[in-house]
Amino acid sequence: MGTEFGLWGVKVSLRPQKSMKRTGWFIFFLILAASCLDDPDCFQLNNNYLGISFFVMGSGGADTLKATEIALSGAKVVYADTATSVALPLNYSTTATDIIITRADGTKDTLNVTYNAQMQYVSEDCGSRYILAGLKVSEHSFDSIRLVSDVPTKSGGTNIAVYRCPEITTMGLTLQQLYISGTSTQSATTRSTEINSITADFSGETFYVDKTASTLYLPVNLTDVKSSYTFDFADDFGLKDSVRKLVVNYKVQEIERYKQCGKQKFVDSLYIDKIQTTFDTASIALDSDGDSLSTIQDPAVVNVKLLRCPETNLTQVVFRRPNTTTTRAIYIQSITMDYSDDILYAGDTTTTVKLPLNPNSTTTEFQVKYTTASNTATVTTTIAVSYTVTFSTLFSGCGVQNTYSDLKITENPNANVEVLTTNDVKFPAVTNIAVEVN
Amino acid sequence: MKSINILLLVLCSSLAFAQKDTTAVIPADTAQSKWYIPTGVRIGTDALSIARTYYSKSFKGWEVNGDVDFGRYYLSVDYGYWARDYASDKGIYDNDGNYFRVGVDVNFLTKDPEKNMFFIGARYGHATFSEHLVVEGIEDPVWGTLNENLQNVNINGHWFELTTGIRVKMWKFIWMGYTARFKFGLGTNETGRLVPADVPGYGRTDKESVWGFNYQLFFRIPVRKSPAIITEKDKK
């Protein structure tokens, strides 16, 4: 007796049969398990964070806020840093918070917001939480803002997008070193360079005094259609003359692109004056799509690449223990050359040196005077080499350059100098010569 | 969570629709003419509410349930009282109020001669309740110490439920059963700063849906004889 029903052919009865009991228990424990999942999580209960993101009008990218202080409703202060967005705690005991942002340049912006703040009990363990919603901007001093979401968050996100007018005043430059990797692959890499100063010729203002940098941002002259800069490098940036000149030409348009900003000057059609520019190679940079970055943008992008041609005549010498490949440091008193009065590496302690071959000859002789940790008497070693010089265009911007190959030792009275199998000079330099040091 | 809810309901539905009637046959003319006339009224109470009132310090409540049959359809009405009282170092919260639910259950065991029941149904729920929250000394690193004393008085909440369960005849007029409730679509009409945390009859409000469960004891009052049922055995 009794009604039977089944699950896909499995008979189950309301009479106390085993299968029905099993099904009942299954459902019961499933419900129990589901209800256990409802335990609240006590972490970060309040959604009282206001997310503000910063942008520049007309730019898809984020703007960087450089703030020294962010004050919230009077005395409450959050110390800020450099950021493209900030999450600020709103006062949930009231329905308004006033925000004052002090920038690194001393300027201030205000943002006053109102909202609904409600409270809800969560659990004995967690206590209560504040629920904020209905966010509105009552007042602000920014160029423009947009309310993205009126519900404050628990930690981040964007509630308000702040836009500022673009300031088309800054050009980006990068310093790069050209080289050939492998046998023929041409490459360039950013080169961190010591700078004495960079002078904007149109204003006389100096930048990057005694700084080391690979990317530079310099102002452009908006009252003219060209800007000239004088670079004074601490190292020679590829040539003996450490002072280089860069001249860029461009078009300046004064138009009202954004209503909030009024008429502004915009710079485009940037190009290098190759006659007055004295860098090895200078060119307009390309974006990831291969398009020329000839428009000055805000935030600033790298518009100009300043490239250093490779030094093709540097042969590398290694000092090592006799009959081993173990390097040995020497205290160099001087390294002199037979074609120049220059003294190289004086006072340095090193295991390798890069020595410039004479570009106007097929032989060069170096005199290396040094001491070692175990021998304080000065030792003089002569490195006399011959080589084959050929002329080739490695980089179009660098013109015809000498290349050096087939190095040979021409004098070796102490039998302590040898040319290695890598006997062609490369860029960057590879070890061509080994000197045994006792 | 939603997938578990759906799984449960699908499972129950599968059980019900897979019913095979192999033991009883109702004469066609009887079933057609008197199906809508109730055969009895069941009145019961939720044993879990009574047990929780006894064992839990934070809950007091009771619930009465009733249903009446109209063929395979049952009009179901619940009425109850529910009070919470939570106290800890993080605050004091209490609420109390009454609620009712009304809805229809569909019985999938229509051929059972003892009117045992496996059902799926729907309810509309409504509660009138008050609540009170006191919090003292909330320490916020930016905004300092905060104190709150908030209340809602005689506010309303309403919601919907999908239900499933069984009713089994135990002895003469005594019936037992359980009801699983999937509650959703809660709306409340508070206007102040306090957001309801717990609605009588519904439960916690911080999720979009919640589960409820009743284990019920019924007393069935028959009002007329059930239509005669001829079983296969009787035919032979």
XYZ file of C-alpha atoms in Angstrom:
674
model
C 0.000 0.000 0.000
C 0.957 3.619 -0.202
C 1.728 5.954 -3.026
C 4.984 5.560 -4.799
C 6.889 8.115 -6.779
C 10.348 8.034 -8.170
C 13.350 9.923 -9.317
C 14.183 8.744 -12.832
C 12.711 5.343 -12.260
C 13.880 4.846 -8.683
C 10.794 4.019 -6.634
C 10.273 5.983 -3.446
C 7.363 5.606 -1.069
C 5.929 7.894 1.614
C 5.802 4.837 3.788
C 8.903 4.653 5.945
C 11.082 2.983 3.356
C 14.868 3.373 3.173
C 14.997 5.336 -0.070
C 12.506 7.950 1.145
C 14.428 8.385 4.352
C 17.597 8.906 2.415
C 15.995 11.521 0.171
C 14.540 13.349 3.170
C 17.841 13.443 4.969
C 19.585 14.567 1.803
C 17.292 17.544 1.362
C 17.457 18.381 5.064
C 21.230 18.488 5.178
C 21.416 20.378 1.902
C 19.250 23.097 3.400
C 21.332 23.038 6.566
C 24.528 23.436 4.556
C 23.047 26.270 2.534
C 22.006 28.114 5.665
C 25.527 27.760 7.120
C 26.851 29.683 4.125
C 24.837 32.686 5.265
C 27.192 33.588 8.105
C 28.177 37.203 7.556
C 31.721 38.272 6.826
C 32.901 40.917 9.296
C 35.691 42.298 7.094
C 35.236 45.885 5.900
C 31.534 46.245 6.581
C 31.144 49.958 5.875
C 30.961 51.189 2.292
C 32.224 54.651 3.181
C 35.080 55.050 0.726
C 34.863 57.646 -2.003
C 36.948 56.681 -5.025
C 38.287 59.617 -7.046
C 40.175 59.062 -10.299
C 42.046 61.794 -12.105
C 42.089 62.367 -15.843
C 43.137 64.978 -18.388
C 40.482 66.189 -20.811
C 40.937 64.694 -24.248
C 43.288 62.029 -22.959
C 42.264 58.442 -22.427
C 44.996 57.949 -19.875
C 45.006 58.675 -16.177
C 46.404 61.869 -14.736
C 48.815 61.807 -11.836
C 47.858 63.679 -8.716
C 50.836 64.950 -6.787
C 49.310 65.898 -3.467
C 50.993 66.732 -0.218
C 47.845 66.651 1.878
C 44.184 65.739 1.624
C 42.020 67.225 4.363
C 38.591 65.797 5.115
C 36.013 68.013 6.820
C 38.381 70.190 8.746
C 40.979 68.739 11.018
C 40.948 65.188 9.705
C 43.907 64.815 7.393
C 45.071 62.104 5.047
C 48.616 62.470 3.799
C 48.739 61.703 0.161
C 51.394 60.742 -2.317
C 51.596 60.502 -6.063
C 48.614 58.611 -7.411
C 46.197 58.410 -10.311
C 43.302 57.653 -7.973
C 42.555 57.945 -4.280
C 40.021 56.318 -1.950
C 38.948 58.685 0.824
C 36.934 57.720 3.921
C 33.637 59.611 4.127
C 32.225 60.664 7.477
C 29.354 58.232 7.966
C 28.060 59.900 11.105
C 26.897 62.838 8.976
C 25.608 63.195 5.433
C 28.357 65.428 4.029
C 32.136 65.512 3.783
C 34.279 68.401 2.553
C 37.540 67.458 0.873
C 40.472 69.797 0.305
C 43.365 68.549 -1.821
C 46.660 70.412 -1.553
C 48.921 69.754 -4.495
C 52.697 69.618 -4.513
C 52.826 73.031 -6.216
C 50.747 74.560 -3.403
C 47.477 74.892 -5.326
C 44.315 73.635 -3.647
C 41.107 72.071 -4.918
C 37.901 71.505 -2.991
C 35.264 68.836 -3.403
C 32.159 68.796 -1.208
C 29.931 65.724 -1.355
C 26.621 64.803 0.247
C 25.084 61.360 0.648
C 22.609 59.266 2.615
C 24.126 57.397 5.553
C 22.110 54.563 7.085
C 23.006 51.948 9.656
C 22.218 48.250 9.796
C 22.836 45.637 12.431
C 24.834 42.691 11.045
C 25.539 40.180 13.815
C 26.763 39.795 17.373
C 30.296 39.148 16.110
C 30.422 41.891 13.520
C 28.319 44.560 15.175
C 26.751 47.084 12.809
C 27.631 48.587 9.499
C 27.058 51.899 7.796
C 25.468 51.916 4.361
C 26.144 54.980 2.229
C 24.318 55.776 -1.004
C 22.899 58.640 -3.015
C 26.233 60.377 -3.427
C 26.046 63.896 -4.876
C 28.648 66.577 -5.507
C 27.450 69.820 -3.943
C 30.460 71.944 -4.795
C 33.893 71.623 -6.422
C 36.733 73.691 -7.795
C 38.070 71.276 -10.401
C 37.913 72.065 -14.111
C 35.317 69.347 -14.606
C 34.002 66.277 -12.815
C 31.681 63.358 -13.593
C 29.754 61.278 -11.086
C 30.447 57.694 -12.163
C 28.690 55.884 -9.315
C 26.579 57.273 -6.465
C 27.284 54.338 -4.147
C 30.523 54.656 -2.165
C 32.630 51.506 -2.025
C 34.250 49.401 0.672
C 37.801 49.990 -0.507
C 38.301 51.479 -3.961
C 36.743 51.854 -7.393
C 35.723 55.114 -8.972
C 32.808 57.231 -7.794
C 33.975 60.531 -9.206
C 36.131 61.161 -12.250
C 38.003 64.454 -12.018
C 39.136 66.064 -15.252
C 41.587 68.921 -15.618
C 42.312 71.083 -18.633
C 45.280 69.863 -20.632
C 48.505 71.825 -20.311
C 50.337 71.461 -23.593
C 53.700 72.662 -22.415
C 55.949 69.663 -21.997
C 57.821 67.520 -24.495
C 59.178 64.096 -23.578
C 62.607 62.874 -24.728
C 64.444 59.609 -24.308
C 68.183 58.984 -24.415
C 69.048 55.715 -26.151
C 72.118 53.750 -27.139
C 72.261 52.057 -30.523
C 73.993 48.724 -30.753
C 74.146 45.573 -32.818
C 73.283 42.374 -31.041
C 74.359 39.034 -32.500
C 75.622 39.367 -36.023
C 73.426 42.036 -37.528
C 70.341 42.819 -35.421
C 70.074 46.543 -34.852
C 68.696 47.582 -31.471
C 68.390 50.565 -29.199
C 68.034 50.667 -25.460
C 67.433 53.509 -23.055
C 70.678 54.807 -21.667
C 70.802 56.324 -18.223
C 73.087 59.295 -18.625
C 74.774 61.681 -16.231
C 73.756 65.235 -17.028
C 75.420 68.453 -15.937
C 72.529 70.571 -17.116
C 70.009 71.129 -19.891
C 69.304 74.725 -20.840
C 66.187 75.895 -22.653
C 67.727 78.461 -24.962
C 64.464 80.419 -25.314
C 64.163 81.084 -21.576
C 67.612 80.452 -20.161
C 66.078 78.147 -17.598
C 68.139 75.101 -16.664
C 66.829 71.614 -15.933
C 68.210 68.287 -14.696
C 71.221 69.946 -13.059
C 73.615 67.193 -11.876
C 71.004 64.513 -12.482
C 71.116 61.052 -14.045
C 68.195 60.224 -16.305
C 67.180 58.307 -19.382
C 63.818 60.037 -19.961
C 63.539 63.808 -19.892
C 60.590 66.221 -19.867
C 61.305 69.725 -21.104
C 59.071 72.759 -21.702
C 58.393 73.929 -25.232
C 58.327 77.575 -26.269
C 54.674 78.353 -26.991
C 55.479 81.885 -28.180
C 57.508 80.592 -31.108
C 57.391 77.710 -33.573
C 60.663 76.222 -32.477
C 62.519 75.389 -29.276
C 66.248 75.005 -28.834
C 67.988 73.209 -25.995
C 71.630 72.810 -24.980
C 72.548 69.533 -23.320
C 75.690 69.386 -21.212
C 76.423 65.745 -20.418
C 78.754 64.617 -17.675
C 79.871 61.781 -19.919
C 80.405 62.352 -23.603
C 77.248 60.647 -24.817
C 79.193 59.161 -27.682
C 81.400 61.997 -28.863
C 84.301 63.864 -27.430
C 82.269 67.031 -27.249
C 79.930 66.587 -24.306
C 77.732 69.579 -25.209
C 74.949 68.803 -27.692
C 72.243 70.877 -29.235
C 68.659 69.924 -30.020
C 66.346 72.100 -32.073
C 62.726 71.126 -32.710
C 60.213 72.871 -34.947
C 56.419 72.646 -34.662
C 53.086 74.332 -35.269
C 51.203 76.140 -32.504
C 47.412 76.489 -32.703
C 45.328 78.552 -30.290
C 41.785 77.161 -30.179
C 38.988 76.477 -27.719
C 38.888 72.704 -27.627
C 37.129 72.385 -24.257
C 34.525 74.852 -23.061
C 35.706 74.766 -19.450
C 39.265 75.593 -20.484
C 38.699 78.482 -22.889
C 41.234 79.140 -25.647
C 44.401 77.104 -25.315
C 47.572 76.582 -27.316
C 48.188 73.146 -28.806
C 51.451 71.986 -30.386
C 51.651 69.521 -33.261
C 53.631 68.679 -36.408
C 56.791 68.385 -34.358
C 59.993 67.679 -36.302
C 63.744 67.785 -35.685
C 65.880 70.508 -37.191
C 68.627 68.155 -38.355
C 70.965 70.926 -39.423
C 71.169 72.629 -36.039
C 70.819 69.455 -33.966
C 74.188 67.945 -33.028
C 73.129 64.632 -31.526
C 74.311 61.507 -33.366
C 70.731 60.760 -34.279
C 67.501 62.462 -33.224
C 64.089 61.409 -34.429
C 60.396 61.675 -33.618
C 59.245 58.688 -31.585
C 56.540 56.313 -32.762
C 53.629 54.947 -30.772
C 52.757 51.254 -30.506
C 50.812 51.475 -33.782
C 53.798 52.915 -35.567
C 52.286 56.404 -35.787
C 54.497 59.419 -35.280
C 54.182 61.080 -31.861
C 54.544 64.542 -33.316
C 51.871 66.128 -31.098
C 52.703 67.423 -27.647
C 50.329 65.735 -25.237
C 49.201 65.985 -21.656
C 50.086 63.775 -19.805
C 53.405 64.160 -21.593
C 54.642 61.344 -23.801
C 58.058 60.707 -25.295
C 58.052 62.675 -28.534
C 61.751 62.681 -29.352
C 64.378 59.953 -29.343
C 67.992 61.045 -28.919
C 70.165 58.179 -30.055
C 73.805 57.559 -29.401
C 75.687 55.839 -32.201
C 77.769 52.856 -31.153
C 81.474 53.291 -30.536
C 82.849 50.802 -33.006
C 86.517 50.943 -32.042
C 86.374 49.695 -28.447
C 88.299 46.485 -27.885
C 87.858 44.856 -24.501
C 90.841 43.562 -22.556
C 90.598 41.156 -19.626
C 93.268 40.636 -16.946
C 93.563 37.111 -15.645
C 95.783 34.714 -13.771
C 98.410 32.826 -15.885
C 97.147 29.749 -17.705
C 93.645 30.121 -16.311
C 90.472 31.934 -17.223
C 90.166 33.392 -13.716
C 90.083 37.183 -13.831
C 92.373 39.220 -11.607
C 91.861 42.801 -10.481
C 94.687 45.226 -11.110
C 95.302 48.740 -9.775
C 95.774 50.804 -12.921
C 98.155 53.698 -12.780
C 97.654 54.637 -16.405
C 96.815 53.345 -19.838
C 98.243 55.372 -22.697
C 97.969 55.035 -26.475
C 100.422 55.666 -29.231
C 98.059 57.955 -31.156
C 96.718 60.189 -28.365
C 97.824 61.966 -25.228
C 94.770 60.772 -23.320
C 95.337 58.747 -20.137
C 92.680 56.157 -19.482
C 91.522 54.389 -16.303
C 94.085 56.161 -14.067
C 93.441 55.156 -10.459
C 90.847 52.519 -11.310
C 90.800 48.983 -9.947
C 89.284 46.614 -12.455
C 89.482 43.257 -14.207
C 88.532 44.535 -17.688
C 89.072 47.691 -19.699
C 87.707 48.952 -23.004
C 90.408 50.530 -25.105
C 89.809 52.609 -28.254
C 91.670 51.470 -31.358
C 93.215 54.116 -33.603
C 90.588 54.770 -36.278
C 93.160 56.270 -38.614
C 95.545 53.349 -38.604
C 95.579 49.566 -38.736
C 97.788 49.270 -35.642
C 97.551 50.593 -32.087
C 99.865 50.229 -29.118
C 98.736 50.584 -25.523
C 100.970 50.885 -22.470
C 99.319 49.575 -19.306
C 100.989 50.483 -15.994
C 99.568 48.724 -12.986
C 100.205 47.083 -9.644
C 98.493 44.130 -8.001
C 97.575 43.200 -4.483
C 100.535 40.840 -4.259
C 103.008 42.980 -6.170
C 103.247 46.658 -5.329
C 105.972 47.271 -7.897
C 104.696 48.904 -11.043
C 104.398 46.544 -13.998
C 104.223 47.809 -17.547
C 102.608 45.690 -20.192
C 102.483 46.610 -23.831
C 99.490 45.619 -25.911
C 100.362 46.068 -29.570
C 97.681 45.034 -32.026
C 97.015 45.165 -35.724
C 93.616 44.871 -37.352
C 91.645 45.242 -40.537
C 89.524 48.385 -40.913
C 86.462 48.407 -43.132
C 83.850 51.094 -43.710
C 80.174 50.315 -43.403
C 76.829 51.957 -42.585
C 75.581 50.257 -39.464
C 72.775 52.753 -38.785
C 71.471 55.188 -41.331
C 71.480 58.004 -38.769
C 75.092 57.369 -37.902
C 76.491 57.481 -41.412
C 79.548 55.490 -42.492
C 81.497 54.057 -39.546
C 84.730 52.110 -39.205
C 84.511 48.506 -38.177
C 87.503 46.596 -36.874
C 88.229 42.911 -37.292
C 90.908 40.251 -37.350
C 92.896 41.547 -34.364
C 96.449 40.228 -34.036
C 99.209 40.759 -31.487
C 102.199 42.362 -33.167
C 104.590 42.532 -30.209
C 104.549 40.221 -27.248
C 108.027 40.164 -25.586
C 106.748 38.725 -22.297
C 104.398 36.244 -23.965
C 101.621 37.381 -21.652
C 99.187 38.888 -24.156
C 96.970 36.900 -26.466
C 94.077 37.550 -28.814
C 91.051 35.387 -28.133
C 88.931 33.623 -30.724
C 86.525 36.558 -30.637
C 88.945 38.687 -32.577
C 86.430 41.070 -34.173
C 85.423 44.264 -32.375
C 81.706 44.238 -31.519
C 79.175 46.848 -30.329
C 78.675 46.577 -27.423
C 82.263 45.482 -26.856
C 83.221 41.849 -26.256
C 86.490 40.590 -24.801
C 89.065 40.347 -27.591
C 92.365 40.337 -25.685
C 93.581 38.592 -22.513
C 96.572 39.760 -20.453
C 98.146 37.392 -17.950
C 98.920 38.996 -14.604
C 101.275 37.308 -12.148
C 24.025 29.949 -3.413
C 21.497 30.477 -6.197
C 22.589 27.256 -7.856
C 21.873 25.344 -4.636
C 18.420 26.874 -4.481
C 17.678 25.931 -8.057
C 19.074 22.432 -7.520
C 16.820 21.905 -4.551
C 13.713 23.048 -6.337
C 14.517 21.047 -9.454
C 15.189 17.982 -7.330
C 11.891 18.304 -5.538
C 10.036 18.908 -8.783
C 11.691 15.875 -10.339
C 10.615 13.758 -7.418
C 7.067 14.940 -7.767
C 6.656 14.722 -11.510
C 8.224 11.275 -11.566
C 5.248 9.976 -9.575
C 3.835 6.738 -10.884
C 0.273 5.912 -9.945
C 0.259 2.152 -9.614
C -1.936 1.578 -6.612
C -5.091 3.716 -6.709
C -7.769 4.738 -9.167
C -10.453 7.391 -8.509
C -13.700 6.983 -10.370
C -13.803 9.640 -13.074
C -17.298 10.976 -12.330
C -16.536 11.463 -8.603
C -13.277 13.258 -9.230
C -14.856 15.586 -11.803
C -17.927 16.623 -9.798
C -16.632 17.236 -6.253
C -12.957 17.953 -6.576
C -13.257 21.541 -5.382
C -15.199 20.877 -2.180
C -12.861 20.822 0.838
C -12.640 17.566 2.725
C -10.962 19.020 5.811
C -9.023 21.755 7.503
C -5.531 21.255 8.939
C -4.399 23.478 11.774
C -0.902 23.211 13.148
C 2.129 24.877 14.567
C 5.834 25.088 13.854
C 7.756 22.912 16.306
C 11.078 24.529 15.435
C 9.898 27.999 16.504
C 8.772 26.617 19.856
C 12.047 24.754 20.298
C 14.124 27.803 19.388
C 12.156 29.948 21.819
C 13.022 27.475 24.529
C 16.697 26.957 23.689
C 17.824 30.261 22.123
C 18.443 33.395 24.164
C 18.129 35.625 21.132
C 14.853 34.314 19.646
C 11.258 34.206 20.743
C 8.483 33.195 18.438
C 5.601 31.019 17.487
C 3.776 30.238 14.299
C 0.394 28.677 13.491
C -0.287 27.124 10.130
C -3.465 26.157 8.417
C -4.505 24.770 5.082
C -7.646 23.614 3.390
C -7.878 21.436 0.280
C -9.586 22.250 -2.987
C -8.832 19.104 -4.932
C -5.118 19.010 -5.497
C -4.789 22.684 -4.555
C -4.454 23.858 -0.944
C -5.072 27.329 0.371
C -2.388 27.826 2.970
C -2.230 30.537 5.667
C 0.467 31.098 8.302
C 0.457 33.610 11.136
C 3.245 34.155 13.628
C 5.177 36.274 16.048
C 8.953 36.705 16.014
C 11.332 38.650 18.256
C 15.106 38.927 18.241
C 17.334 40.218 20.985
C 21.064 40.453 20.362
C 23.436 42.037 22.846
C 27.209 42.115 22.663
C 30.021 44.580 23.241
C 29.481 45.744 19.674
C 25.914 46.878 20.242
C 22.350 45.979 21.154
C 19.737 45.090 18.571
C 16.207 43.944 19.192
C 13.092 43.624 17.094
C 9.638 42.128 17.363
C 6.586 41.890 15.190
C 3.885 39.756 13.653
C 3.657 38.337 10.215
C 1.404 36.346 7.971
C 1.829 34.370 4.813
C -0.841 33.344 2.378
C -0.517 31.211 -0.697
C -1.306 28.062 -2.575
C 0.262 24.612 -2.476
C -0.056 22.121 -5.309
C -0.227 18.505 -4.186
C 1.489 15.965 -6.394
C 0.175 12.901 -4.544
C -3.454 13.237 -5.554
C -4.085 9.530 -5.677
C -2.988 8.768 -2.123
C -5.954 7.305 -0.241
C -4.704 8.753 3.075
C -4.185 12.192 1.565
C -0.484 12.248 2.268
C 0.959 15.175 0.491
C 4.042 16.238 -1.380
C 3.693 19.804 -2.526
C 5.240 22.776 -4.220
C 3.741 26.161 -3.530
C 4.076 29.905 -3.423
C 3.422 32.465 -0.691
C 3.094 36.178 -0.221
C 4.463 37.262 3.174
C 3.855 40.439 5.130
C 5.222 41.593 8.482
C 4.645 44.554 10.761
C 7.482 45.058 13.206
C 9.591 47.436 15.256
C 13.330 47.394 15.859
C 15.893 49.221 17.918
C 19.676 49.551 17.631
C 22.042 51.027 20.192
C 25.753 51.295 19.466
C 28.200 53.071 21.707
C 31.858 53.785 21.294
C 32.509 52.855 17.668
C 36.152 53.744 17.137
C 37.022 55.018 13.684
C 40.639 55.916 12.898
C 39.570 59.025 10.990
C 36.263 60.082 12.496
C 36.847 59.281 16.161
C 34.270 57.810 18.546
C 30.726 57.414 17.270
C 27.497 56.653 19.170
C 24.149 55.704 17.638
C 20.640 55.105 19.012
C 18.227 54.342 16.187
C 14.803 52.753 15.867
C 12.060 51.885 13.417
C 8.503 51.710 14.782
C 5.695 49.733 13.145
C 7.237 49.476 9.753
C 6.165 46.923 7.156
C 7.987 44.318 5.158
C 6.706 42.063 2.419
C 8.251 39.282 0.377
C 7.560 36.207 -1.712
C 8.332 32.548 -1.134
C 8.621 29.355 -3.135
C 7.838 26.404 -0.907
C 8.086 22.661 -0.978
C 7.490 19.980 1.616
C 5.486 16.989 2.726
C 2.506 16.253 4.993
C 2.201 12.726 6.355
C -0.664 11.260 8.335
C 0.735 9.838 11.559
C -2.294 8.705 13.522
C -6.001 9.408 13.046
C -6.162 13.248 13.024
C -2.493 13.890 13.745
C -0.267 14.949 10.859
C 3.347 15.925 10.601
C 5.336 17.588 7.896
C 7.972 20.031 6.939
C 8.095 23.063 4.717
C 11.224 24.441 3.083
C 10.929 28.055 2.044
C 12.977 29.965 -0.504
C 12.320 33.608 0.371
C 13.067 36.488 -1.952
C 11.956 39.929 -3.155
C 11.966 41.593 0.254
C 10.763 45.179 0.452
C 10.574 47.369 3.546
C 9.204 50.854 4.068
C 11.541 52.379 6.632
C 12.251 56.073 6.240
C 14.848 56.732 8.926
C 18.554 55.987 9.247
C 18.100 52.436 10.478
C 17.991 49.751 7.808
C 16.121 46.627 8.954
C 18.441 43.766 9.801
C 15.861 41.091 10.491
C 12.241 40.940 9.387
C 9.878 38.656 11.353
C 8.836 35.737 9.184
C 11.553 36.489 6.649
C 14.893 36.592 8.490
C 18.131 38.364 7.712
C 17.896 41.125 5.164
C 21.494 41.407 4.005
C 21.088 38.758 1.304
C 18.934 38.851 -1.800
C 17.308 35.563 -0.776
C 17.193 33.367 2.306
C 16.032 29.878 3.206
C 13.542 29.021 5.910
C 12.482 25.712 7.338
C 9.487 24.626 9.412
C 8.832 21.284 11.061
C 5.124 21.230 11.666
C 2.552 19.301 13.683
C -1.061 19.396 12.418
C -4.472 18.451 13.617
C -6.838 17.723 10.733
C -10.535 18.400 11.094
C -12.464 16.507 8.405
C -15.529 18.322 7.063
C -16.714 15.648 4.626
C -15.742 12.245 3.439
C -13.102 12.008 0.831
C -14.226 10.696 -2.568
C -14.026 6.932 -2.737
C -10.884 5.608 -4.314
C -10.866 2.279 -6.099
C -7.494 0.608 -6.040
C -6.133 -1.941 -8.511
C -6.482 -4.558 -5.817
C -10.153 -3.656 -5.308
C -10.771 -4.020 -9.055
C -9.481 -7.549 -9.002
